[in-house]
XYZ file of C-alpha atoms in Angstrom:
149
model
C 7.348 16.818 0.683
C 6.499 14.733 3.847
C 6.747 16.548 7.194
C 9.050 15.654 9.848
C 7.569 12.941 11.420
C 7.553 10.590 14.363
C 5.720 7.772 14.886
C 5.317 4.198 15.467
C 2.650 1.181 14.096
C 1.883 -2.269 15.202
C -0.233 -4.698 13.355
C -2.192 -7.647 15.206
C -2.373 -10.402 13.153
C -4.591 -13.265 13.737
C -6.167 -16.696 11.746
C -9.379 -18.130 11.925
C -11.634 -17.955 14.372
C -9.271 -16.049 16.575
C -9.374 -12.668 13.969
C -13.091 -12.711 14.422
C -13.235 -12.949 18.439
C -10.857 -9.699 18.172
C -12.868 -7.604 15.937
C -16.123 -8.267 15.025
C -15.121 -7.066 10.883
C -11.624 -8.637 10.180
C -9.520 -7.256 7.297
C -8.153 -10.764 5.382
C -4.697 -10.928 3.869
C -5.675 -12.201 0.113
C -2.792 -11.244 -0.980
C 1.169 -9.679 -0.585
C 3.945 -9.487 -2.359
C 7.006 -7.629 -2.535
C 9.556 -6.518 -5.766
C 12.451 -4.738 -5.654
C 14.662 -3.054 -8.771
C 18.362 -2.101 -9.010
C 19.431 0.676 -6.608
C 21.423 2.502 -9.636
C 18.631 5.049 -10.712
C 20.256 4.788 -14.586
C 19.343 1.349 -15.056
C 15.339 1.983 -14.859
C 12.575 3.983 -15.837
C 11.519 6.810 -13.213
C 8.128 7.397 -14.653
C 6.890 4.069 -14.138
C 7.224 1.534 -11.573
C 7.760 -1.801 -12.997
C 8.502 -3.478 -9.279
C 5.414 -1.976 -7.746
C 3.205 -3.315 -11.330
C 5.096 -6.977 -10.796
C 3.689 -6.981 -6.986
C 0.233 -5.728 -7.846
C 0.068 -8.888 -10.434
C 1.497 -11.048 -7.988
C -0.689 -9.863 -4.792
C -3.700 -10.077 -7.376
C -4.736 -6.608 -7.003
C -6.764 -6.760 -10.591
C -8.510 -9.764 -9.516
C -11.699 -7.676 -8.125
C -12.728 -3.996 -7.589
C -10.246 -1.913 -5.315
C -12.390 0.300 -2.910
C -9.508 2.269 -1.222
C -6.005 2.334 -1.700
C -3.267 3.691 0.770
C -0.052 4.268 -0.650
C 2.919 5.297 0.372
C 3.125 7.845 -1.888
C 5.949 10.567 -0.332
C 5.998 12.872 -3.391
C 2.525 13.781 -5.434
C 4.315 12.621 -8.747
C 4.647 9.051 -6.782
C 1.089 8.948 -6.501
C 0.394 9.161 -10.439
C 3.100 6.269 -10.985
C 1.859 3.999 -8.292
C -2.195 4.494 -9.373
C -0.784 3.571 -13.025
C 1.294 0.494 -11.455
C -1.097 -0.936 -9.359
C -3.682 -0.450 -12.201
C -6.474 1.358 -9.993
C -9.677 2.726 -11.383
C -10.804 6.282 -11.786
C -13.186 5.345 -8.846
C -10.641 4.281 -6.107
C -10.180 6.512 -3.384
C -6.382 7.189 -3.004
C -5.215 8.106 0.825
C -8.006 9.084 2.559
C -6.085 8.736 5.639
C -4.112 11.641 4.168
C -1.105 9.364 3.773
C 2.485 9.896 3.930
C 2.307 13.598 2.793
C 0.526 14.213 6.275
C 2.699 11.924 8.287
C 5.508 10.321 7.165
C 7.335 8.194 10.292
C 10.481 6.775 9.273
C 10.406 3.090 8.788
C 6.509 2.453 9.760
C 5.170 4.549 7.448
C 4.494 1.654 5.314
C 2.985 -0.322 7.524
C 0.812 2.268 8.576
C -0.673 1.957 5.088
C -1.941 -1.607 5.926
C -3.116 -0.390 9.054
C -5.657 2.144 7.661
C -6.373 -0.011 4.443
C -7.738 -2.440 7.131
C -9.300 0.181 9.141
C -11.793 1.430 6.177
C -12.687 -2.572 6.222
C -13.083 -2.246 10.269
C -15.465 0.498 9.843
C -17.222 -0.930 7.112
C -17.045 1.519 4.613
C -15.116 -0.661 2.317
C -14.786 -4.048 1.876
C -11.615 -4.834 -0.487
C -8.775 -2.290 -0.148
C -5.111 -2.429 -1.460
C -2.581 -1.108 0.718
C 1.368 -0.029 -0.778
C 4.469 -0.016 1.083
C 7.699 1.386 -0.585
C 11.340 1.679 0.594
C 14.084 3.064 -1.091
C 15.021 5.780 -3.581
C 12.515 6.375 -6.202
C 9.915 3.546 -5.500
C 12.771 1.166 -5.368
C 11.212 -1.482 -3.634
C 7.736 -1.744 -3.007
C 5.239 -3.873 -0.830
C 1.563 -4.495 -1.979
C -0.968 -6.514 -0.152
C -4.644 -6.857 -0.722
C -7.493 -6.933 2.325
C -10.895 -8.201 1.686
C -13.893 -8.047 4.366
């Protein structure tokens, strides 16, 4: 399980010429989308999540290779289910910012996966990355958005 955690995230978003003029390697939105299920766990599947698959389709996550993915995986089983979802290759590196089993702050956690999805595009070391937000019990409702260098 997560650890206790506290913590906090801000994202800067910017268009344009602006993005460039604040950091010399800007991470692009191609694409987000969120899905959500029913909140009754007995009216879906627990070993697969069809909500996070529908928002991978929609946020065109097959439409080129994924580098890195951070997801907001809280449980190791989640991790399995979302890689399957999202439909991520053998090759994609899965949390290498440790992810929400290493910090897990209520309510940002999320967004702190699109922060270091466009961090390993900052740095350089990647240069499309999917980033996974999730809310809710079971994977209930999930966030994906794609970042391209």
């Amino acid at each position: 399980m997560p650890p206790i955690t506290d913590g906090a995230a801000a994202i800067v978003l910017a268009t344009g010429d602006l993005a460039g003029r604040l950091h010399p390697n800007p991470a692009w939105i191609r694409g987000i989308a969120h899905r959500t299920e029913p909140h009754y766990l007995g009216l879906r599947e627990l070993a697969r999540s069809a909500s996070a698959a529908d928002a991978a389709r929609a946020a065109g996550v097959t439409k080129g290779p994924v580098e890195v993915a951070e997801l907001h995986a809280q449980f190791p089983h989640e991790e399995i289910i979302l890689r399957q979802a999202l439909e991520l290759g053998g090759d994609t590196v899965i949390n290498p910012s440790g992810g929400p089993l290493a910090a897990n702050p209520v309510m940002a956690a999320g967004l702190v996966r699109i922060g270091e999805a466009a961090r390993r595009i900052h740095d350089g070391t990647a240069s499309r990355t999917v980033a996974h937000a999730a809310s809710g019990p079971c994977l209930q409702q999930n966030l994906v958005t794609v970042l391209e260098a």
